[in-house]
Amino acid sequence: MTTDIERASECAACDETRRRFLSRLTMMLGSIVAAIVAIPCVGFLLGLRKVPRVWRTVGKLNDFQVGSTVNVAFLDSSPLPWAGVTARNAAWLRRISTTDFIAFSVNCTHLGCPVRWLPTANLFMCPCHGGVYYANGDVASGPPPRPLRRYPVRVQTDEVQILASPVPITTEKI
Amino acid sequence: MRFLKSIWSWFDDVTGVSSWLIPLAKHPVPHARKSAWFYVLGSATLFVFIVQIVTGIALASAYVPSAGQAYQSLTFISGTHFGSIIRGIHAFGASAMVILIGLHAIRVYLWGSYKYPRQMGWLTGVALLFLVLGMAFTGQLLRWDQTGVWSVVIAAEQAGRTPFIGHWLARFILAGDTVGGATLSRFFALHVFFIPALIFFFLGFHLYLVIRNGISEPPQVGRPVDPKTYRAWYSDLLHREGVPFWPDAAWRDAVFGLLVIGTVVVLAITVGPPALGRPPDPSIIQASPRPEWYFLWYYALLSVIPRWSETYVIILGPLLLAVVLVLLPLVAPKGERSPFKRPWAFGIVAFIVWMIAYFGTLGRLAPWSPRLNAPPLPASVVGATSGSVADGAKVFHDKGCEFCHKISGYGGIRGPDLTYAGDRMTPAQMETRIYSGATNMPSYNGNITPQQLSDLLAFLASRRRRPAPPTSANAAAK
């Protein structure tokens, strides 16, 4: 009996050390498990899909009259099979000569709303906060901080093609 | 009956349910007397949340969270009788949650109930407030019509203003370079799994704290909170005049909860769910996205603030709100609770309510938005069917003037009303303005022919309340 009690009191200190070790070990193992699960999940969530930029045909050369600005729709660079109509994208396309085109993004540089071309007024207007752009895309009035973004356009044989590009995001200049 | 009783006593024996449930239900609460009805707001928020879970699960059983098909599945749901009602309940329930959690927060703030020992109750409540707003935003988006798609773009553009990580954040919200297949799934997961999980966590914590610290007693002038003595005083108060929560207080929660949910259901049946807009096709540019009423004030605020401050307001505004709400119970944990001793509390609440109401109304009106669908002015307004005045009226419409300037009730309200422009300005002044433009008006220099300009000026000069003043020739003739 006495030996037991002695042993217990002798080991009080080592018990404490042992328990401290065990609790640290448990917490560490838990953290490792959490990290093993979290890393792929967070990585998957935060990872952005890299897509190549591709040229999309928006019509035949003869479909466009010199001087007129029209709305064209095209598929984005890499539509997912279930994207449906959300993969569609639009631009304002103007033929400025027999061979040259300008394509404006439809997104207002203020907050991204779709701007509309008013052919008789020669202006782009945004329905959200009333941003107005001149025919060349420069800001005419209202809140937009920047001119309308342009997309690259090219003519391949007799097809007019726009480079499907990301939604332009107006970031702060730092 | 005896059989059921024996089943219950067996169940209670092996689970011990009644030993904690009954004391929990009958825990004493302060006898609130005249103020008792102020305590129903939190529980009503909880009841509506439960309604949202139930209707949300019902909707999720038919909703297809696929960017290409969500719209069709919602059209299908809306086409069925009960589906339409459930959508209505879920939508009005969302509004009810925003209103109730707001009122609940106002009540707690005005009563100083966030003071010791209930600071964590306030902080978990703040988290719940932001989570509910997050649910409201993502929920509106899941409608996945045209407005839903443009809401994502606008959210991404706002996030894009963040310094350093703006571009990345915007791409993260869009789930790629453009709106597409991955976008909706992300918001569906947020709305249905992630945010609700956080709500359950904070709600559980919030309710636990209500039980642990007790519900706050109605404040009284001259009875400040002293953290050293409060707990003993509160426990003594409960001993003296506490009443059991069940049923003395619970019946009011039931009455008010029934009233709220009844209203939501009646609105869902009579008014119906929010109509679906055009399909979520980003190439349809005929879109005028507007947020739901609970964010309309913010939309309006962003439209009227000075332009240089925009990025600061977009980024720092919500951040500052969160910081203020978090700091409140930490910097003011004791002292007077009564709002009559904290008159600025009334002032702050009045300001917030005014701001939401005023800017909400302004957002509904959206005076800054050009009225792109304004019809050409009718001949009755123009007062001529041919000649320069009639031609000028056509120029007024064609050049987009009418989208921002109202004449005799037609047109936009961004710029000044020009119904009586001829009384106020000379043709020379008008010409200067048309050529030079202004902050909110494009310059028409190079964008208007001399003929168009002279017609336009003739038309504008004819906009008068009084007949044209007699010219010297006329006067001489008389």
XYZ file of C-alpha atoms in Angstrom:
652
model
C 0.000 0.000 0.000
C 2.586 2.476 1.081
C 4.618 1.726 -2.029
C 1.594 2.584 -4.215
C 1.088 5.911 -2.534
C 4.764 6.658 -2.769
C 4.782 5.743 -6.419
C 1.748 7.995 -7.042
C 3.331 10.975 -5.351
C 6.618 10.284 -7.075
C 4.845 10.276 -10.433
C 2.669 13.337 -9.887
C 5.268 15.444 -11.635
C 5.839 12.968 -14.451
C 2.053 12.562 -14.891
C 1.777 16.266 -15.468
C 4.579 16.235 -18.014
C 3.033 13.248 -19.711
C -0.403 14.903 -19.864
C 0.992 18.139 -21.163
C 2.773 16.160 -23.869
C -0.384 14.222 -24.719
C -2.602 17.292 -24.935
C -0.096 19.038 -27.192
C 0.200 15.944 -29.331
C -3.599 15.712 -29.658
C -3.929 19.340 -30.665
C -1.082 19.024 -33.117
C -2.572 15.923 -34.727
C -5.932 17.684 -34.962
C -4.309 20.672 -36.655
C -2.526 18.411 -39.123
C -5.788 16.693 -40.014
C -7.524 20.057 -40.396
C -4.731 21.323 -42.631
C -4.754 18.183 -44.768
C -8.447 18.707 -45.449
C -8.354 22.512 -45.647
C -5.474 22.959 -48.078
C -7.098 21.298 -51.098
C -10.512 22.822 -50.266
C -9.238 26.378 -49.901
C -6.915 25.944 -52.862
C -9.808 24.728 -54.977
C -12.053 27.584 -53.895
C -9.488 30.337 -54.312
C -7.950 28.989 -57.492
C -9.183 30.776 -60.588
C -9.680 28.900 -63.792
C -7.098 30.012 -66.325
C -8.665 30.186 -69.745
C -7.018 30.998 -73.035
C -8.287 34.051 -74.892
C -9.788 33.102 -78.213
C -11.049 34.968 -81.265
C -14.799 34.721 -81.784
C -16.442 35.423 -85.091
C -19.248 37.960 -84.737
C -20.282 38.226 -88.370
C -19.303 38.618 -91.984
C -17.501 41.723 -93.141
C -20.471 42.683 -95.303
C -22.854 42.531 -92.339
C -21.428 45.786 -91.028
C -21.850 49.220 -92.554
C -19.084 51.747 -92.284
C -19.917 54.277 -89.579
C -22.603 52.276 -87.807
C -22.247 50.920 -84.279
C -24.039 47.678 -83.521
C -24.392 45.288 -80.641
C -22.759 41.906 -81.237
C -22.926 38.804 -79.087
C -20.334 36.070 -78.842
C -19.389 33.187 -76.562
C -16.776 33.753 -73.889
C -13.363 32.106 -74.226
C -14.056 28.811 -72.577
C -17.723 28.200 -71.859
C -18.437 25.391 -69.422
C -20.950 22.897 -70.805
C -23.588 23.925 -68.248
C -23.084 27.671 -68.598
C -25.970 28.071 -71.038
C -26.774 31.664 -71.967
C -24.510 33.009 -69.209
C -21.511 32.195 -71.421
C -22.669 34.812 -73.894
C -20.953 38.145 -73.998
C -21.594 41.359 -75.845
C -19.696 44.252 -77.364
C -20.471 47.411 -79.324
C -18.843 47.031 -82.708
C -18.269 49.935 -85.084
C -16.913 49.673 -88.586
C -14.753 52.725 -89.146
C -13.436 51.920 -92.625
C -13.528 49.105 -95.124
C -11.005 47.146 -93.096
C -11.015 48.651 -89.608
C -13.286 48.086 -86.645
C -13.491 49.247 -83.053
C -15.083 47.051 -80.393
C -16.138 48.560 -77.073
C -16.858 46.533 -73.985
C -20.496 46.935 -72.933
C -19.453 47.283 -69.300
C -19.551 50.786 -67.860
C -16.229 51.513 -66.173
C -18.105 52.824 -63.136
C -19.768 49.671 -61.804
C -20.004 47.392 -64.811
C -23.608 47.956 -65.929
C -24.289 47.447 -69.644
C -24.057 50.736 -71.542
C -26.309 51.438 -74.517
C -25.356 53.079 -77.785
C -27.733 55.841 -78.858
C -27.158 56.145 -82.599
C -28.902 59.487 -83.104
C -27.230 61.075 -80.097
C -23.829 59.570 -80.889
C -23.383 58.695 -77.225
C -23.158 55.668 -74.977
C -25.366 55.933 -71.900
C -25.404 53.798 -68.780
C -28.811 53.124 -67.195
C -27.458 52.604 -63.677
C -25.898 55.883 -62.569
C -26.160 57.899 -65.756
C -22.593 57.612 -67.031
C -22.271 58.991 -70.584
C -19.477 58.329 -73.092
C -18.696 59.979 -76.396
C -18.634 57.955 -79.586
C -14.901 57.270 -79.137
C -15.520 55.832 -75.670
C -14.210 58.832 -73.721
C -16.159 59.857 -70.647
C -18.643 62.619 -71.498
C -20.298 63.015 -68.112
C -21.366 61.201 -64.999
C -19.429 58.949 -62.626
C -17.327 56.679 -64.904
C -13.646 57.050 -63.965
C -12.289 55.777 -67.293
C -13.090 55.531 -70.995
C -14.918 52.440 -72.207
C -12.561 49.496 -72.551
C -11.898 48.299 -76.095
C -11.587 44.718 -77.254
C -9.169 43.710 -79.996
C -10.945 43.125 -83.333
C -9.567 41.613 -86.526
C -10.806 40.626 -89.943
C -9.887 37.111 -91.070
C -10.704 36.614 -94.752
C -14.231 38.022 -94.604
C -15.054 37.227 -90.975
C -15.024 39.876 -88.259
C -13.578 38.488 -85.045
C -13.417 39.846 -81.495
C -10.921 38.611 -78.933
C -13.125 37.235 -76.147
C -11.759 38.979 -73.081
C -12.376 39.124 -69.333
C -14.998 41.486 -67.926
C -13.015 44.710 -67.505
C -12.603 45.523 -63.827
C -11.865 49.110 -62.856
C -9.228 48.872 -60.167
C -7.733 51.647 -58.092
C -4.531 53.145 -59.374
C -2.055 52.912 -56.535
C -52.639 6.764 -23.081
C -50.887 4.803 -20.399
C -48.848 3.164 -23.099
C -47.720 6.551 -24.479
C -46.905 7.686 -20.974
C -44.749 4.671 -20.368
C -42.928 5.249 -23.663
C -42.296 8.862 -22.618
C -41.021 7.909 -19.170
C -38.695 5.338 -20.754
C -37.443 7.938 -23.255
C -36.999 10.531 -20.515
C -35.169 8.024 -18.340
C -32.638 7.121 -21.015
C -32.199 10.659 -22.389
C -32.840 12.929 -19.406
C -34.600 15.398 -21.709
C -37.046 16.788 -19.159
C -34.331 17.357 -16.598
C -32.793 20.091 -18.754
C -35.639 21.088 -21.059
C -38.131 21.932 -18.319
C -35.782 24.164 -16.281
C -34.698 25.764 -19.562
C -38.265 26.548 -20.573
C -39.192 27.770 -17.113
C -36.037 29.815 -16.483
C -36.962 33.067 -14.793
C -37.003 36.263 -16.821
C -37.471 39.827 -15.550
C -41.085 40.890 -15.191
C -41.131 43.431 -18.007
C -44.651 44.780 -17.405
C -45.449 47.509 -19.940
C -42.268 46.861 -21.925
C -42.971 43.161 -22.402
C -43.893 43.503 -26.091
C -40.440 44.904 -26.901
C -38.983 41.445 -26.265
C -40.644 39.698 -29.201
C -38.360 40.955 -31.987
C -35.476 38.509 -31.533
C -37.705 35.458 -31.310
C -39.688 36.607 -34.355
C -36.418 36.854 -36.322
C -35.690 33.277 -35.258
C -39.161 32.074 -36.271
C -38.858 33.641 -39.713
C -35.401 32.100 -40.045
C -36.972 28.703 -39.460
C -39.574 29.523 -42.119
C -36.707 30.424 -44.465
C -35.029 27.070 -43.788
C -38.231 25.150 -44.483
C -39.162 27.070 -47.652
C -35.506 27.101 -48.699
C -35.322 23.322 -48.512
C -38.576 23.095 -50.481
C -37.176 25.401 -53.163
C -33.841 23.571 -53.257
C -35.702 20.352 -53.990
C -36.611 21.710 -57.432
C -34.096 24.506 -58.081
C -31.242 23.548 -60.399
C -28.092 25.403 -59.307
C -26.655 25.450 -62.794
C -25.865 28.718 -64.500
C -27.560 27.549 -67.671
C -30.685 26.057 -66.116
C -31.436 27.838 -62.839
C -33.649 30.347 -64.631
C -35.708 27.639 -66.310
C -36.053 25.722 -63.046
C -37.310 28.882 -61.310
C -39.751 29.498 -64.147
C -40.977 25.960 -63.553
C -41.257 26.469 -59.775
C -43.105 29.755 -60.247
C -45.501 28.063 -62.652
C -46.771 25.623 -60.052
C -49.347 26.846 -57.567
C -47.537 25.931 -54.363
C -44.144 26.676 -55.868
C -45.190 30.240 -56.467
C -46.445 30.573 -52.885
C -43.240 29.066 -51.467
C -41.116 31.460 -53.525
C -43.306 34.277 -52.235
C -42.899 33.195 -48.620
C -39.128 32.874 -49.060
C -38.868 36.336 -50.642
C -41.143 38.141 -48.178
C -39.524 36.102 -45.395
C -36.153 37.523 -46.464
C -37.534 41.039 -46.195
C -39.089 40.205 -42.835
C -35.758 38.889 -41.547
C -33.929 42.041 -42.578
C -36.597 44.246 -40.971
C -36.851 42.187 -37.777
C -33.134 41.786 -37.195
C -32.799 45.535 -37.764
C -35.569 46.346 -35.283
C -34.129 43.858 -32.805
C -30.716 45.510 -33.067
C -32.296 48.943 -32.617
C -34.193 47.774 -29.517
C -31.058 46.269 -27.979
C -29.090 49.406 -28.794
C -31.672 51.848 -27.445
C -32.039 49.845 -24.236
C -28.305 49.569 -23.725
C -28.727 45.801 -23.498
C -25.298 45.345 -25.071
C -23.645 46.448 -21.810
C -22.089 44.101 -19.246
C -22.453 41.125 -19.154
C -24.143 40.878 -22.553
C -21.365 42.202 -24.806
C -20.874 38.858 -26.522
C -24.609 38.699 -27.125
C -24.282 41.963 -29.058
C -21.175 40.818 -30.936
C -22.727 37.520 -32.023
C -25.783 39.551 -33.017
C -23.621 41.825 -35.177
C -22.201 38.747 -36.905
C -25.761 37.499 -37.466
C -26.802 40.883 -38.875
C -24.043 40.793 -41.489
C -24.771 37.138 -42.261
C -28.464 37.891 -42.778
C -27.542 40.711 -45.165
C -25.225 38.249 -46.912
C -28.146 35.834 -47.257
C -30.333 38.621 -48.599
C -27.781 39.548 -51.265
C -26.928 36.016 -52.356
C -30.608 35.068 -52.306
C -31.590 37.872 -54.653
C -28.785 36.704 -56.903
C -30.006 33.085 -56.976
C -33.110 34.318 -58.780
C -30.568 34.289 -61.604
C -32.431 36.453 -63.998
C -30.817 39.387 -65.759
C -30.639 41.392 -62.525
C -28.992 38.456 -60.784
C -26.223 38.292 -63.372
C -25.607 42.032 -63.350
C -25.604 42.036 -59.529
C -22.591 39.726 -59.669
C -20.826 42.033 -62.132
C -21.578 45.092 -59.978
C -20.412 43.277 -56.837
C -17.206 42.290 -58.643
C -16.637 45.874 -59.805
C -17.108 47.134 -56.241
C -14.705 44.536 -54.885
C -12.321 45.562 -57.664
C -11.862 48.924 -55.977
C -10.084 47.286 -53.049
C -6.411 48.284 -53.073
C -3.859 45.625 -54.060
C -6.172 42.598 -54.153
C -9.080 44.247 -56.001
C -8.502 42.511 -59.292
C -8.164 39.130 -57.693
C -11.247 39.670 -55.499
C -13.326 40.646 -58.514
C -12.246 37.517 -60.404
C -12.976 35.467 -57.297
C -16.546 36.804 -57.121
C -17.108 36.144 -60.819
C -15.456 32.725 -60.366
C -13.394 33.407 -63.462
C -12.846 36.046 -66.095
C -16.502 36.437 -66.983
C -19.897 35.474 -65.646
C -20.293 31.851 -66.607
C -20.842 28.275 -65.557
C -18.942 28.506 -62.289
C -20.475 31.758 -61.052
C -23.879 30.625 -59.855
C -22.650 27.424 -58.179
C -20.424 29.504 -55.971
C -23.263 31.732 -54.781
C -25.533 28.718 -54.362
C -22.971 27.074 -52.067
C -22.652 30.329 -50.133
C -26.383 30.822 -49.754
C -27.316 27.250 -48.976
C -24.346 25.836 -47.057
C -21.677 28.261 -46.011
C -23.601 31.256 -44.657
C -26.331 29.108 -43.029
C -23.611 27.062 -41.285
C -22.160 30.263 -39.870
C -25.659 31.437 -38.901
C -26.287 28.191 -37.012
C -23.006 28.611 -35.177
C -23.574 32.229 -34.164
C -27.265 31.665 -33.468
C -26.465 28.774 -31.133
C -23.894 30.902 -29.374
C -26.317 33.847 -29.222
C -29.090 31.749 -27.653
C -26.685 30.106 -25.224
C -25.608 33.573 -24.086
C -29.222 34.660 -23.622
C -29.714 31.744 -21.240
C -26.363 32.163 -19.509
C -26.574 35.909 -18.894
C -30.348 36.169 -18.737
C -32.491 38.472 -20.777
C -31.845 42.116 -19.927
C -34.390 43.858 -17.703
C -36.098 47.000 -19.055
C -33.742 49.922 -18.418
C -34.548 52.531 -15.848
C -33.188 56.055 -15.522
C -30.742 56.243 -12.641
C -29.922 52.541 -12.611
C -26.532 52.296 -14.338
C -24.788 48.995 -14.952
C -21.870 48.378 -12.615
C -20.000 45.216 -13.678
C -18.923 44.615 -10.066
C -22.431 44.334 -8.687
C -24.626 43.684 -11.711
C -24.767 39.887 -11.650
C -25.700 39.728 -7.971
C -28.265 42.481 -8.428
C -29.772 40.788 -11.500
C -29.999 37.420 -9.798
C -31.692 39.085 -6.829
C -34.121 40.816 -9.225
C -35.075 37.455 -10.739
C -35.603 35.973 -7.268
C -37.784 38.880 -6.229
C -39.947 39.372 -9.251
C -38.867 37.011 -12.036
C -41.505 35.127 -13.997
C -41.010 31.793 -15.798
C -40.206 32.303 -19.491
C -42.637 29.522 -20.328
C -45.418 30.478 -20.527
C -45.408 34.017 -19.068
C -43.186 35.514 -21.764
C -43.368 32.843 -24.465
C -47.025 33.507 -25.298
C -46.165 36.980 -26.571
C -43.442 35.502 -28.800
C -46.042 33.100 -30.157
C -48.623 35.838 -30.800
C -46.153 38.151 -32.531
C -44.496 35.300 -34.421
C -47.868 34.171 -35.739
C -48.658 37.740 -36.777
C -45.368 38.096 -38.669
C -45.480 34.715 -40.374
C -49.178 35.167 -41.133
C -48.395 38.491 -42.817
C -45.575 36.915 -44.817
C -47.819 34.083 -46.023
C -50.722 36.397 -46.855
C -48.381 38.653 -48.853
C -46.925 35.602 -50.602
C -50.408 34.499 -51.665
C -51.861 37.890 -52.558
C -48.833 39.714 -53.974
C -46.906 36.656 -55.087
C -43.168 36.129 -55.548
C -40.929 38.722 -57.206
C -41.283 38.428 -60.957
C -38.421 36.894 -62.894
C -36.728 39.377 -65.181
C -35.191 38.610 -68.558
C -32.985 35.488 -68.849
C -29.443 35.642 -67.395
C -27.856 36.390 -70.753
C -25.072 38.984 -70.348
C -25.344 39.839 -74.043
C -28.855 41.264 -73.563
C -27.879 44.849 -72.907
C -31.419 46.085 -72.252
C -30.851 45.857 -68.518
C -31.311 48.286 -65.648
C -30.235 46.280 -62.637
C -31.576 47.500 -59.295
C -30.961 45.973 -55.881
C -33.781 44.823 -53.601
C -35.240 47.441 -51.252
C -32.843 46.549 -48.443
C -29.826 47.628 -50.497
C -31.550 50.357 -52.473
C -30.400 53.019 -49.987
C -26.794 51.941 -50.498
C -27.191 52.060 -54.269
C -28.575 55.598 -53.914
C -25.837 56.620 -51.497
C -23.160 55.561 -53.988
C -24.884 57.684 -56.608
C -24.988 60.929 -54.672
C -21.657 61.012 -52.837
C -18.857 63.123 -54.320
C -17.010 61.163 -56.947
C -13.595 61.357 -55.313
C -14.984 59.677 -52.193
C -16.549 56.760 -54.036
C -13.807 54.200 -53.571
C -13.424 55.129 -49.914
C -17.145 54.711 -49.302
C -17.336 51.399 -51.197
C -14.401 49.896 -49.345
C -14.250 51.686 -45.999
C -18.001 52.236 -45.485
C -18.979 48.654 -44.663
C -15.695 48.128 -42.845
C -16.256 51.192 -40.673
C -19.822 50.097 -39.901
C -18.523 46.717 -38.730
C -15.788 48.312 -36.605
C -18.227 50.717 -34.938
C -20.701 47.928 -34.176
C -17.944 45.721 -32.765
C -16.403 48.483 -30.667
C -19.706 49.661 -29.187
C -20.020 47.146 -26.323
C -16.271 47.179 -25.735
C -15.949 50.935 -25.198
C -19.284 51.372 -23.399
C -19.704 48.271 -21.252
C -21.181 50.022 -18.243
C -23.148 53.033 -17.097
C -26.636 54.227 -17.866
C -28.730 51.957 -20.046
C -31.825 54.089 -20.368
C -32.062 55.856 -23.730
C -33.396 58.908 -21.885
C -29.924 59.259 -20.380
C -28.315 58.548 -23.774
C -30.170 60.984 -25.995
C -27.634 60.621 -28.817
C -28.746 56.991 -29.069
C -32.138 58.238 -30.237
C -30.322 60.595 -32.584
C -28.201 57.832 -34.112
C -31.179 55.514 -34.589
C -33.232 58.346 -36.089
C -30.349 59.133 -38.441
C -29.988 55.508 -39.577
C -33.729 55.089 -40.114
C -33.866 58.412 -41.968
C -30.878 57.445 -44.110
C -32.385 54.100 -45.114
C -35.812 55.641 -45.752
C -34.581 58.761 -47.548
C -31.943 57.116 -49.721
C -34.201 54.100 -50.244
C -36.872 56.394 -51.674
C -34.253 58.198 -53.700
C -32.949 54.863 -54.996
C -36.442 53.872 -56.091
C -36.743 57.135 -58.006
C -33.123 56.976 -59.281
C -33.071 60.566 -60.609
C -29.495 60.035 -61.842
C -30.597 57.324 -64.267
C -31.349 58.499 -67.783
C -34.859 57.470 -68.877
C -33.739 55.687 -72.010
C -37.296 54.630 -72.841
C -38.738 58.154 -72.829
C -41.019 58.475 -75.878
C -40.694 61.404 -78.323
C -42.653 64.422 -77.082
C -46.250 64.389 -78.370
C -47.482 67.228 -80.582
C -49.735 68.462 -77.784
C -46.650 69.229 -75.708
C -44.532 70.500 -78.576
C -47.303 72.823 -79.772
C -46.324 72.465 -83.430
C -46.323 69.696 -86.008
C -43.940 71.277 -88.440
C -41.352 74.033 -88.535
C -38.276 74.575 -86.439
C -40.045 74.071 -83.073
C -41.289 70.625 -84.131
C -37.897 69.750 -85.610
C -36.230 70.983 -82.442
C -38.446 68.700 -80.332
C -37.273 65.786 -82.459
C -33.641 66.809 -81.917
C -34.403 67.066 -78.181
C -35.384 63.409 -78.201
C -32.875 62.099 -80.760
C -29.854 63.695 -79.118
C -30.769 62.156 -75.798
C -31.604 65.483 -74.094
C -35.011 64.157 -73.100
C -33.529 61.158 -71.263
C -32.195 63.529 -68.614
C -34.406 66.626 -68.918
C -38.116 66.633 -68.288
C -40.525 68.678 -70.368
C -44.208 68.773 -69.400
C -43.961 65.470 -67.554
C -41.999 63.596 -70.244
C -38.389 62.536 -69.867
C -35.742 62.037 -67.189
C -34.978 64.039 -64.079
C -31.209 63.988 -63.932
C -30.877 67.517 -65.248
C -33.076 70.563 -64.683
C -36.707 70.460 -65.806
C -36.869 72.383 -69.082
C -40.656 72.793 -69.285
C -40.189 76.570 -68.961
C -36.592 76.786 -70.142
C -37.497 79.723 -72.383
C -38.401 81.787 -69.321
C -35.112 81.175 -67.604
C -32.460 81.239 -70.267
C -31.711 83.120 -73.440
C -30.889 81.124 -76.581
C -27.288 82.285 -76.217
C -27.043 80.841 -72.702
C -28.589 77.591 -73.878
C -26.151 77.377 -76.757
C -23.205 77.829 -74.420
C -24.450 75.070 -72.151
C -25.134 72.696 -75.039
C -21.636 73.236 -76.400
C -19.751 73.195 -73.109
C -21.633 70.469 -71.261
C -21.300 70.070 -67.486
C -20.254 67.508 -64.896
C -23.385 65.522 -65.565
C -24.061 66.652 -69.115
C -22.103 65.692 -72.217
C -20.809 68.442 -74.461
C -22.473 68.463 -77.871
C -19.618 70.337 -79.468
C -19.078 68.571 -82.789
C -22.046 66.325 -82.157
C -24.820 68.603 -83.414
C -25.264 70.294 -86.806
C -25.951 74.066 -86.991
C -29.435 73.290 -88.308
C -30.147 70.877 -85.436
C -28.868 73.422 -82.950
C -30.999 76.260 -84.268
C -34.079 73.987 -84.269
C -33.312 72.845 -80.751
C -32.884 76.425 -79.545
C -36.160 77.432 -81.235
C -37.898 74.559 -79.490
C -36.370 75.334 -76.085
C -37.103 79.058 -76.435
C -40.756 78.155 -77.042
C -40.917 76.443 -73.627
C -42.468 79.306 -71.676
C -45.063 79.851 -69.024
C -45.773 83.377 -70.291
C -46.219 84.325 -73.939
C -43.098 85.708 -75.587
C -42.434 89.335 -74.625
C -43.478 91.722 -77.382
C -40.631 92.663 -79.664
C -39.993 96.343 -80.320
C -41.597 96.028 -83.778
C -44.784 94.606 -82.248
C -44.830 97.304 -79.582
C -44.432 100.031 -82.195
C -47.305 98.607 -84.245
C -49.567 98.790 -81.217
